[in-house]
Structures are given as structure tokens and as C-alpha cells.
PDB file of C-alpha atoms and ligand atoms in Angstrom:
ATOM      1  CA  MET A   5       4.824 -53.906   6.576  1.00  0.00           C
ATOM      2  CA  ALA A   6       7.363 -53.376   2.998  1.00  0.00           C
ATOM      3  CA  SER A   7       5.851 -54.848   0.395  1.00  0.00           C
ATOM      4  CA  SER A   8       9.005 -54.444  -1.694  1.00  0.00           C
ATOM      5  CA  ASP A   9      10.842 -57.558   0.011  1.00  0.00           C
ATOM      6  CA  VAL A  10       7.505 -59.747  -0.353  1.00  0.00           C
ATOM      7  CA  ILE A  11       7.789 -62.593  -2.802  1.00  0.00           C
ATOM      8  CA  VAL A  12       4.626 -64.284  -3.954  1.00  0.00           C
ATOM      9  CA  PRO A  13       5.450 -68.253  -4.376  1.00  0.00           C
ATOM     10  CA  ASP A  14       5.175 -69.429  -7.810  1.00  0.00           C
ATOM     11  CA  GLU A  15       2.227 -71.239  -8.527  1.00  0.00           C
ATOM     12  CA  SER A  16       5.118 -74.550  -9.199  1.00  0.00           C
ATOM     13  CA  SER A  17       6.192 -74.220  -5.524  1.00  0.00           C
ATOM     14  CA  VAL A  18       5.157 -76.641  -3.143  1.00  0.00           C
ATOM     15  CA  LEU A  19       4.371 -74.869  -0.338  1.00  0.00           C
ATOM     16  CA  CYS A  20       3.677 -76.791   3.506  1.00  0.00           C
ATOM     17  CA  GLU A  21      -0.567 -76.990   3.627  1.00  0.00           C
ATOM     18  CA  GLY A  22       0.263 -76.457   7.373  1.00  0.00           C
ATOM     19  CA  CYS A  23       2.591 -73.177   7.472  1.00  0.00           C
ATOM     20  CA  GLY A  24       3.168 -72.018   3.713  1.00  0.00           C
ATOM     21  CA  TYR A  25       6.821 -72.764   3.751  1.00  0.00           C
ATOM     22  CA  THR A  26       8.159 -73.171   0.684  1.00  0.00           C
ATOM     23  CA  LEU A  27       9.143 -77.138   0.519  1.00  0.00           C
ATOM     24  CA  ASP A  28      10.811 -77.093  -3.189  1.00  0.00           C
ATOM     25  CA  GLY A  29      14.009 -79.173  -2.887  1.00  0.00           C
ATOM     26  CA  LEU A  30      13.339 -81.307   0.075  1.00  0.00           C
ATOM     27  CA  PRO A  31      12.762 -84.616   0.340  1.00  0.00           C
ATOM     28  CA  THR A  32       9.309 -85.999  -0.204  1.00  0.00           C
ATOM     29  CA  THR A  33       9.367 -88.272   2.301  1.00  0.00           C
ATOM     30  CA  GLY A  34      10.287 -86.113   5.242  1.00  0.00           C
ATOM     31  CA  GLN A  35       8.500 -83.537   7.548  1.00  0.00           C
ATOM     32  CA  CYS A  36       8.310 -79.123   7.293  1.00  0.00           C
ATOM     33  CA  PRO A  37      11.255 -77.877   8.822  1.00  0.00           C
ATOM     34  CA  GLU A  38       9.020 -74.878   9.785  1.00  0.00           C
ATOM     35  CA  CYS A  39       6.197 -76.608  11.886  1.00  0.00           C
ATOM     36  CA  GLY A  40       6.857 -80.882  11.856  1.00  0.00           C
ATOM     37  CA  ARG A  41       3.999 -81.673   9.046  1.00  0.00           C
ATOM     38  CA  ALA A  42       4.489 -84.626   6.844  1.00  0.00           C
ATOM     39  CA  ILE A  43       5.784 -83.270   3.631  1.00  0.00           C
ATOM     40  CA  ALA A  44       3.392 -85.698   1.631  1.00  0.00           C
ATOM     41  CA  GLN A  45       0.484 -84.348   2.834  1.00  0.00           C
ATOM     42  CA  SER A  46       1.263 -81.073   1.124  1.00  0.00           C
ATOM     43  CA  GLY A  47       2.389 -82.754  -1.853  1.00  0.00           C
ATOM     44  CA  ALA A  48       1.712 -86.365  -2.945  1.00  0.00           C
ATOM     45  CA  ASP A  49      -1.174 -87.610  -0.479  1.00  0.00           C
ATOM     46  CA  ASN A  50      -2.706 -83.947  -0.768  1.00  0.00           C
ATOM     47  CA  LYS A  51      -6.375 -84.331   0.413  1.00  0.00           C
ATOM     48  CA  ARG A  52      -7.725 -81.780  -1.878  1.00  0.00           C
ATOM     49  CA  LYS A  53     -10.172 -82.700  -3.975  1.00  0.00           C
ATOM     50  CA  LEU A  54     -13.026 -81.620  -6.375  1.00  0.00           C
ATOM     51  CA  PRO A  55     -16.536 -80.857  -4.362  1.00  0.00           C
ATOM     52  CA  ALA A  56     -19.502 -83.121  -4.531  1.00  0.00           C
ATOM     53  CA  TRP A  57     -21.175 -80.266  -7.076  1.00  0.00           C
ATOM     54  CA  GLU A  58     -18.374 -80.487  -9.500  1.00  0.00           C
ATOM     55  CA  ASP A  59     -18.247 -84.378  -9.118  1.00  0.00           C
ATOM     56  CA  ALA A  60     -20.576 -86.312 -11.940  1.00  0.00           C
ATOM     57  CA  SER A  61     -18.680 -89.318 -10.913  1.00  0.00           C
ATOM     58  CA  LEU A  62     -20.853 -89.721  -7.784  1.00  0.00           C
ATOM     59  CA  GLY A  63     -23.572 -91.082  -9.792  1.00  0.00           C
ATOM     60  CA  ARG A  64     -25.937 -88.101  -7.792  1.00  0.00           C
ATOM     61  CA  GLY A  65     -28.334 -86.060  -9.657  1.00  0.00           C
ATOM     62  CA  VAL A  66     -27.267 -82.232  -9.641  1.00  0.00           C
ATOM     63  CA  LEU A  67     -30.019 -80.846  -6.746  1.00  0.00           C
ATOM     64  CA  TRP A  68     -28.354 -83.602  -4.547  1.00  0.00           C
ATOM     65  CA  ARG A  69     -24.775 -82.542  -5.300  1.00  0.00           C
ATOM     66  CA  PHE A  70     -25.710 -78.669  -4.623  1.00  0.00           C
ATOM     67  CA  ALA A  71     -27.429 -79.734  -1.744  1.00  0.00           C
ATOM     68  CA  SER A  72     -24.652 -81.805  -0.443  1.00  0.00           C
ATOM     69  CA  THR A  73     -22.011 -79.181  -1.006  1.00  0.00           C
ATOM     70  CA  THR A  74     -24.280 -76.706   0.308  1.00  0.00           C
ATOM     71  CA  ALA A  75     -24.490 -78.309   3.785  1.00  0.00           C
ATOM     72  CA  GLU A  76     -20.661 -79.021   3.620  1.00  0.00           C
ATOM     73  CA  VAL A  77     -19.819 -75.290   3.201  1.00  0.00           C
ATOM     74  CA  VAL A  78     -22.361 -74.084   5.806  1.00  0.00           C
ATOM     75  CA  PHE A  79     -21.905 -76.592   8.405  1.00  0.00           C
ATOM     76  CA  ARG A  80     -18.091 -77.632   8.263  1.00  0.00           C
ATOM     77  CA  PRO A  81     -16.576 -74.744   6.448  1.00  0.00           C
ATOM     78  CA  GLY A  82     -12.925 -75.304   7.903  1.00  0.00           C
ATOM     79  CA  ARG A  83     -12.860 -79.138   6.401  1.00  0.00           C
ATOM     80  CA  PHE A  84     -14.683 -77.790   3.529  1.00  0.00           C
ATOM     81  CA  TYR A  85     -11.762 -75.452   2.177  1.00  0.00           C
ATOM     82  CA  GLN A  86      -9.449 -77.421   3.367  1.00  0.00           C
ATOM     83  CA  THR A  87     -10.174 -80.073   1.300  1.00  0.00           C
ATOM     84  CA  LEU A  88     -11.597 -77.885  -1.732  1.00  0.00           C
ATOM     85  CA  ALA A  89      -9.315 -78.463  -4.962  1.00  0.00           C
ATOM     86  CA  THR A  90      -8.635 -74.628  -5.602  1.00  0.00           C
ATOM     87  CA  ARG A  91      -6.836 -74.654  -9.177  1.00  0.00           C
ATOM     88  CA  ARG A  92      -9.901 -75.467 -11.262  1.00  0.00           C
ATOM     89  CA  HIS A  93     -11.061 -72.530 -13.333  1.00  0.00           C
ATOM     90  CA  ASP A  94     -14.097 -73.774 -15.147  1.00  0.00           C
ATOM     91  CA  ARG A  95     -17.849 -72.084 -14.636  1.00  0.00           C
ATOM     92  CA  ALA A  96     -19.254 -75.002 -12.047  1.00  0.00           C
ATOM     93  CA  ALA A  97     -17.974 -72.792  -9.017  1.00  0.00           C
ATOM     94  CA  ALA A  98     -19.330 -69.961 -11.006  1.00  0.00           C
ATOM     95  CA  ARG A  99     -22.861 -71.313 -11.354  1.00  0.00           C
ATOM     96  CA  PHE A 100     -23.002 -72.743  -7.940  1.00  0.00           C
ATOM     97  CA  ALA A 101     -22.638 -69.248  -6.702  1.00  0.00           C
ATOM     98  CA  GLN A 102     -25.173 -67.927  -9.415  1.00  0.00           C
ATOM     99  CA  LEU A 103     -27.839 -70.424  -8.095  1.00  0.00           C
ATOM    100  CA  HIS A 104     -27.473 -68.881  -4.030  1.00  0.00           C
ATOM    101  CA  TRP A 105     -27.098 -65.459  -5.343  1.00  0.00           C
ATOM    102  CA  ALA A 106     -30.656 -65.875  -6.852  1.00  0.00           C
ATOM    103  CA  LEU A 107     -31.766 -67.885  -3.932  1.00  0.00           C
ATOM    104  CA  SER A 108     -30.590 -65.603  -1.140  1.00  0.00           C
ATOM    105  CA  ALA A 109     -31.637 -62.518  -3.687  1.00  0.00           C
ATOM    106  CA  ALA A 110     -35.279 -63.617  -3.696  1.00  0.00           C
ATOM    107  CA  LEU A 111     -35.327 -64.106   0.275  1.00  0.00           C
ATOM    108  CA  PHE A 112     -33.171 -60.338   0.817  1.00  0.00           C
ATOM    109  CA  ALA A 113     -36.133 -58.726  -1.308  1.00  0.00           C
ATOM    110  CA  GLY A 114     -38.784 -60.412  -0.040  1.00  0.00           C
ATOM    111  CA  ALA A 115     -37.608 -59.367   3.563  1.00  0.00           C
ATOM    112  CA  LEU A 116     -37.512 -55.621   2.182  1.00  0.00           C
ATOM    113  CA  SER A 117     -40.753 -55.795   0.649  1.00  0.00           C
ATOM    114  CA  ILE A 118     -42.442 -56.714   3.614  1.00  0.00           C
ATOM    115  CA  HIS A 119     -40.835 -54.439   6.035  1.00  0.00           C
ATOM    116  CA  ALA A 120     -40.717 -51.367   3.401  1.00  0.00           C
ATOM    117  CA  PHE A 121     -44.443 -51.408   2.662  1.00  0.00           C
ATOM    118  CA  TRP A 122     -45.215 -52.265   6.899  1.00  0.00           C
ATOM    119  CA  PHE A 123     -43.431 -49.396   7.836  1.00  0.00           C
ATOM    120  CA  GLN A 124     -44.625 -46.875   4.955  1.00  0.00           C
ATOM    121  CA  ARG A 125     -47.953 -47.042   6.641  1.00  0.00           C
ATOM    122  CA  TYR A 126     -46.290 -44.689   9.471  1.00  0.00           C
ATOM    123  CA  GLN A 127     -44.856 -42.408   6.870  1.00  0.00           C
ATOM    124  CA  VAL A 128     -46.114 -39.291   5.663  1.00  0.00           C
ATOM    125  CA  GLY A 129     -44.913 -38.128   1.908  1.00  0.00           C
ATOM    126  CA  PRO A 130     -44.485 -39.912  -0.995  1.00  0.00           C
ATOM    127  CA  LYS A 131     -45.255 -43.764  -1.440  1.00  0.00           C
ATOM    128  CA  LEU A 132     -43.146 -46.587  -2.915  1.00  0.00           C
ATOM    129  CA  PRO A 133     -44.618 -47.145  -6.428  1.00  0.00           C
ATOM    130  CA  GLY A 134     -47.078 -50.387  -7.237  1.00  0.00           C
ATOM    131  CA  GLY A 135     -47.234 -53.254  -4.551  1.00  0.00           C
ATOM    132  CA  PRO A 136     -44.822 -55.489  -2.283  1.00  0.00           C
ATOM    133  CA  TRP A 137     -45.064 -58.067  -5.052  1.00  0.00           C
ATOM    134  CA  VAL A 138     -43.493 -56.046  -7.880  1.00  0.00           C
ATOM    135  CA  PHE A 139     -40.986 -54.500  -5.183  1.00  0.00           C
ATOM    136  CA  TRP A 140     -39.778 -57.913  -4.793  1.00  0.00           C
ATOM    137  CA  MET A 141     -39.885 -58.697  -8.697  1.00  0.00           C
ATOM    138  CA  VAL A 142     -37.702 -55.778  -8.931  1.00  0.00           C
ATOM    139  CA  MET A 143     -35.506 -55.966  -6.090  1.00  0.00           C
ATOM    140  CA  THR A 144     -34.598 -59.387  -6.586  1.00  0.00           C
ATOM    141  CA  PRO A 145     -32.449 -58.793  -9.401  1.00  0.00           C
ATOM    142  CA  ILE A 146     -30.998 -56.309  -8.304  1.00  0.00           C
ATOM    143  CA  THR A 147     -30.108 -57.744  -5.098  1.00  0.00           C
ATOM    144  CA  TYR A 148     -28.824 -60.338  -7.417  1.00  0.00           C
ATOM    145  CA  LEU A 149     -26.830 -57.635  -9.131  1.00  0.00           C
ATOM    146  CA  PHE A 150     -25.243 -56.665  -5.633  1.00  0.00           C
ATOM    147  CA  LEU A 151     -24.001 -59.866  -4.646  1.00  0.00           C
ATOM    148  CA  TRP A 152     -22.299 -60.643  -7.773  1.00  0.00           C
ATOM    149  CA  GLY A 153     -20.629 -57.207  -7.604  1.00  0.00           C
ATOM    150  CA  THR A 154     -19.588 -57.701  -3.922  1.00  0.00           C
ATOM    151  CA  THR A 155     -18.525 -60.908  -4.791  1.00  0.00           C
ATOM    152  CA  ARG A 156     -16.150 -59.561  -7.850  1.00  0.00           C
ATOM    153  CA  LEU A 157     -14.674 -56.594  -5.456  1.00  0.00           C
ATOM    154  CA  ALA A 158     -13.979 -58.654  -2.283  1.00  0.00           C
ATOM    155  CA  GLY A 159     -12.235 -60.856  -4.799  1.00  0.00           C
ATOM    156  CA  ARG A 160     -10.068 -58.379  -6.284  1.00  0.00           C
ATOM    157  CA  LEU A 161      -9.578 -56.927  -2.279  1.00  0.00           C
ATOM    158  CA  THR A 162      -8.453 -60.108  -1.366  1.00  0.00           C
ATOM    159  CA  ALA A 163      -6.461 -60.971  -4.009  1.00  0.00           C
ATOM    160  CA  TRP A 164      -4.492 -57.519  -3.936  1.00  0.00           C
ATOM    161  CA  GLU A 165      -4.278 -57.561  -0.223  1.00  0.00           C
ATOM    162  CA  ALA A 166      -2.798 -61.228  -0.709  1.00  0.00           C
ATOM    163  CA  ALA A 167       0.307 -60.598  -2.654  1.00  0.00           C
ATOM    164  CA  TYR A 168       0.880 -57.584  -0.748  1.00  0.00           C
ATOM    165  CA  ARG A 169       1.249 -59.867   2.138  1.00  0.00           C
ATOM    166  CA  GLY A 170       3.659 -62.423  -0.034  1.00  0.00           C
ATOM    167  CA  LEU A 171       0.481 -65.220  -0.216  1.00  0.00           C
ATOM    168  CA  ARG A 172      -0.218 -67.319  -3.199  1.00  0.00           C
ATOM    169  CA  LEU A 173      -3.855 -66.203  -3.422  1.00  0.00           C
ATOM    170  CA  PRO A 174      -4.130 -65.314  -7.160  1.00  0.00           C
ATOM    171  CA  LEU A 175      -7.737 -64.010  -8.124  1.00  0.00           C
ATOM    172  CA  PRO A 176      -8.899 -66.826  -9.744  1.00  0.00           C
ATOM    173  CA  VAL A 177      -8.479 -69.049  -6.761  1.00  0.00           C
ATOM    174  CA  VAL A 178      -9.927 -66.390  -4.491  1.00  0.00           C
ATOM    175  CA  LEU A 179     -13.142 -66.482  -6.476  1.00  0.00           C
ATOM    176  CA  ARG A 180     -13.583 -69.862  -6.581  1.00  0.00           C
ATOM    177  CA  GLY A 181     -13.367 -69.772  -2.610  1.00  0.00           C
ATOM    178  CA  LEU A 182     -15.652 -66.852  -2.677  1.00  0.00           C
ATOM    179  CA  TYR A 183     -18.161 -68.964  -5.067  1.00  0.00           C
ATOM    180  CA  TYR A 184     -18.600 -71.349  -2.779  1.00  0.00           C
ATOM    181  CA  HIS A 185     -18.607 -68.826   0.458  1.00  0.00           C
ATOM    182  CA  SER A 186     -22.117 -68.096  -1.523  1.00  0.00           C
ATOM    183  CA  ALA A 187     -24.123 -70.997   0.339  1.00  0.00           C
ATOM    184  CA  HIS A 188     -23.112 -68.899   3.561  1.00  0.00           C
ATOM    185  CA  TYR A 189     -25.638 -65.790   1.842  1.00  0.00           C
ATOM    186  CA  LEU A 190     -28.801 -69.084   2.639  1.00  0.00           C
ATOM    187  CA  PRO A 191     -29.194 -68.959   6.459  1.00  0.00           C
ATOM    188  CA  VAL A 192     -28.477 -65.087   6.674  1.00  0.00           C
ATOM    189  CA  GLY A 193     -31.398 -64.882   3.945  1.00  0.00           C
ATOM    190  CA  LEU A 194     -33.145 -67.291   5.881  1.00  0.00           C
ATOM    191  CA  MET A 195     -32.857 -65.636   9.092  1.00  0.00           C
ATOM    192  CA  GLY A 196     -33.769 -62.288   7.482  1.00  0.00           C
ATOM    193  CA  PHE A 197     -36.846 -63.415   6.029  1.00  0.00           C
ATOM    194  CA  ALA A 198     -38.079 -65.278   8.846  1.00  0.00           C
ATOM    195  CA  THR A 199     -37.729 -62.450  11.548  1.00  0.00           C
ATOM    196  CA  VAL A 200     -39.066 -59.854   9.195  1.00  0.00           C
ATOM    197  CA  ALA A 201     -42.041 -62.015   8.609  1.00  0.00           C
ATOM    198  CA  ALA A 202     -42.464 -63.481  11.308  1.00  0.00           C
ATOM    199  CA  TYR A 203     -42.998 -59.926  12.910  1.00  0.00           C
ATOM    200  CA  TYR A 204     -45.265 -58.711   9.984  1.00  0.00           C
ATOM    201  CA  GLN A 205     -47.592 -61.901  10.814  1.00  0.00           C
ATOM    202  CA  ALA A 206     -47.453 -61.251  14.404  1.00  0.00           C
ATOM    203  CA  VAL A 207     -48.763 -57.777  14.311  1.00  0.00           C
ATOM    204  CA  ARG A 208     -51.043 -58.548  11.826  1.00  0.00           C
ATOM    205  CA  TRP A 209     -52.607 -61.286  13.623  1.00  0.00           C
ATOM    206  CA  ARG A 210     -52.459 -59.279  16.933  1.00  0.00           C
ATOM    207  CA  TRP A 211     -50.609 -61.315  19.190  1.00  0.00           C
ATOM    208  CA  LEU A 212     -47.898 -58.521  19.124  1.00  0.00           C
ATOM    209  CA  SER A 213     -48.639 -54.707  19.326  1.00  0.00           C
ATOM    210  CA  GLU A 214     -47.354 -52.337  17.338  1.00  0.00           C
ATOM    211  CA  GLY A 215     -45.583 -50.353  20.234  1.00  0.00           C
ATOM    212  CA  THR A 216     -43.672 -53.030  19.632  1.00  0.00           C
ATOM    213  CA  ALA A 217     -42.143 -51.614  16.801  1.00  0.00           C
ATOM    214  CA  GLU A 218     -39.052 -49.992  18.278  1.00  0.00           C
ATOM    215  CA  ARG A 219     -37.441 -53.380  19.542  1.00  0.00           C
ATOM    216  CA  TYR A 220     -37.938 -54.757  16.375  1.00  0.00           C
ATOM    217  CA  LEU A 221     -36.183 -52.614  14.766  1.00  0.00           C
ATOM    218  CA  VAL A 222     -33.101 -52.858  17.629  1.00  0.00           C
ATOM    219  CA  VAL A 223     -33.234 -56.435  17.163  1.00  0.00           C
ATOM    220  CA  LEU A 224     -33.084 -56.560  13.326  1.00  0.00           C
ATOM    221  CA  CYS A 225     -30.052 -54.304  13.523  1.00  0.00           C
ATOM    222  CA  VAL A 226     -28.234 -56.805  16.497  1.00  0.00           C
ATOM    223  CA  GLU A 227     -29.195 -59.258  13.400  1.00  0.00           C
ATOM    224  CA  VAL A 228     -28.067 -57.455  11.022  1.00  0.00           C
ATOM    225  CA  LEU A 229     -24.407 -56.909  12.685  1.00  0.00           C
ATOM    226  CA  VAL A 230     -24.467 -60.705  13.858  1.00  0.00           C
ATOM    227  CA  LEU A 231     -24.726 -61.870  10.358  1.00  0.00           C
ATOM    228  CA  ALA A 232     -22.441 -59.338   9.073  1.00  0.00           C
ATOM    229  CA  GLY A 233     -20.080 -60.822  11.237  1.00  0.00           C
ATOM    230  CA  TYR A 234     -21.013 -64.208  10.324  1.00  0.00           C
ATOM    231  CA  LEU A 235     -20.213 -63.610   6.792  1.00  0.00           C
ATOM    232  CA  PHE A 236     -16.744 -61.917   7.253  1.00  0.00           C
ATOM    233  CA  LYS A 237     -15.998 -64.999   9.818  1.00  0.00           C
ATOM    234  CA  THR A 238     -16.866 -67.979   7.329  1.00  0.00           C
ATOM    235  CA  TYR A 239     -15.244 -65.870   4.355  1.00  0.00           C
ATOM    236  CA  TRP A 240     -11.801 -65.222   6.266  1.00  0.00           C
ATOM    237  CA  THR A 241     -12.245 -68.948   7.109  1.00  0.00           C
ATOM    238  CA  GLY A 242     -12.214 -70.196   3.543  1.00  0.00           C
ATOM    239  CA  MET A 243      -9.406 -68.027   2.600  1.00  0.00           C
ATOM    240  CA  LYS A 244      -7.209 -69.134   5.360  1.00  0.00           C
ATOM    241  CA  ASN A 245      -7.451 -72.711   4.460  1.00  0.00           C
ATOM    242  CA  THR A 246      -6.771 -71.729   0.890  1.00  0.00           C
ATOM    243  CA  MET A 247      -3.525 -69.474   0.911  1.00  0.00           C
ATOM    244  CA  TYR A 248      -1.120 -72.658   1.013  1.00  0.00           C
ATOM    245  CA  ALA A 249      -3.151 -74.994  -0.897  1.00  0.00           C
ATOM    246  CA  ASN A 250      -0.741 -76.418  -3.849  1.00  0.00           C
ATOM    247  CA  ARG A 251      -3.849 -77.882  -5.665  1.00  0.00           C
TER     248      ARG A 251
HETATM  249 ZN1   ZN B  14       5.253 -76.649   7.730  1.00  0.00          ZN
END
């Protein structure tokens, strides 16, 4: 693909929300010449709005707005990104992400701590210093920083790739989308933590023999792959429904 003949549409251009065609200069009552979608749907009747998290006019508390937006992102990601106002650049979306990074960092670090201290019983050689709680408290901020760094990196790579392909996805817009995507870490963190904690308890209470460890590791590996695929798929849903956004 030749990047030299690709031009990213200007921020002031109106794109068809359906196919990305530049609608500048066309009558607003007409239809997109490329896909037939009503032009008003991309311009005047654009459905993009602030998510509940940012909408203080709902008269709801911050916890309700956090939970409501989390549920929207997790259960209806396509619809969420089709109706997300993408051109708002304050700290609100970042704060949403910070809460989710903290929640899922605690879950990931918890799973890691249980897993590590359970399995080092079978290992010879140097042991982890401190107990599982100390390990958890150290690993939680490290995991948080890892999620933050991964998001920044994914944002830069996405904006770079999009510009190369002529898509209007500047870094602040990509990051805003990724900040809301962080809600998808919650089901992933819960699944991972539940699997590790449930297995640990099942062996401790002798519901399962220690001979099942290998099968447990296989299940855990498959789960990691499936959850990584889920995170990628939802990321793609988010970007696909953002790349022709006009507001
Ligand atoms: Zn179109």
C-alpha cells in the first residue's frame, strides 16, 4: 500500500459515518453517493453524544455513571462506539480508564500472586521474597503501569497505522476510544482471578488432586489466548466505529 498517495481527511470535513466518503459540498438532505446512507445521519442528525460517565446532566451519582458506562462498553461495544462523541479532549475518559486499570490491576496481580505462591511449592531454588499479600501489593501498581503503558503504545501504533492508511484517527481520538476500551479488562481480570482462585481452593480443600496441575495450566493457557483475542476483537470494534466519526 502506497502511503504517499493517501490523504487523511481534514478535521473540518464531514465524512459519511457509514463508509468514510467525504461529503463536503453535497446537499445535506441527500444521500451518500458511495453507500446511500442519508447525509443528515452523518451531519445534522448525528447520534454521537457524551457517555453516561461524562454526562452530569443525568442527575446520577458518579458510581452509577461509572457502572452504567462500563456495562454499555462491555455488553454493547458496537453501539457504544457508534454513539460515542469522539472529539472531546478533557481528562474524563482518562479518569474512567484509571479506575478500570486500578480494578483490573488488583485482579491480575491477585491471580498472579496466588498462582506464583502455589506453584513455587513445587520448585527448588530461590523463593519469592515476602508473602503473597506483599507480592500482590507490589505487583498491583506494576500491573497498573503496564496497562497504562500498553494503552499509550497501542494508541500511538493505531494513530500511526491509521494515518498511513488515510484514516482520520488522530492520537487524542484513538486514546479516548482506548480509555473506554479499558472497561473490557474487567471481565478479563474477573475470569482470570476466578480461574486461579477457584483452582487453588479446590486443591486446598481436596476437591481436586494435585495431579490435575498440568491440566489446570493448559486450561489457563487457552484462557489467556481466548481473552487476548477478546481484547483485540473489542479494540477493533471500537476503532472501526470511530474511524469515520465526525464529532
Ligand atoms: Zn457512505
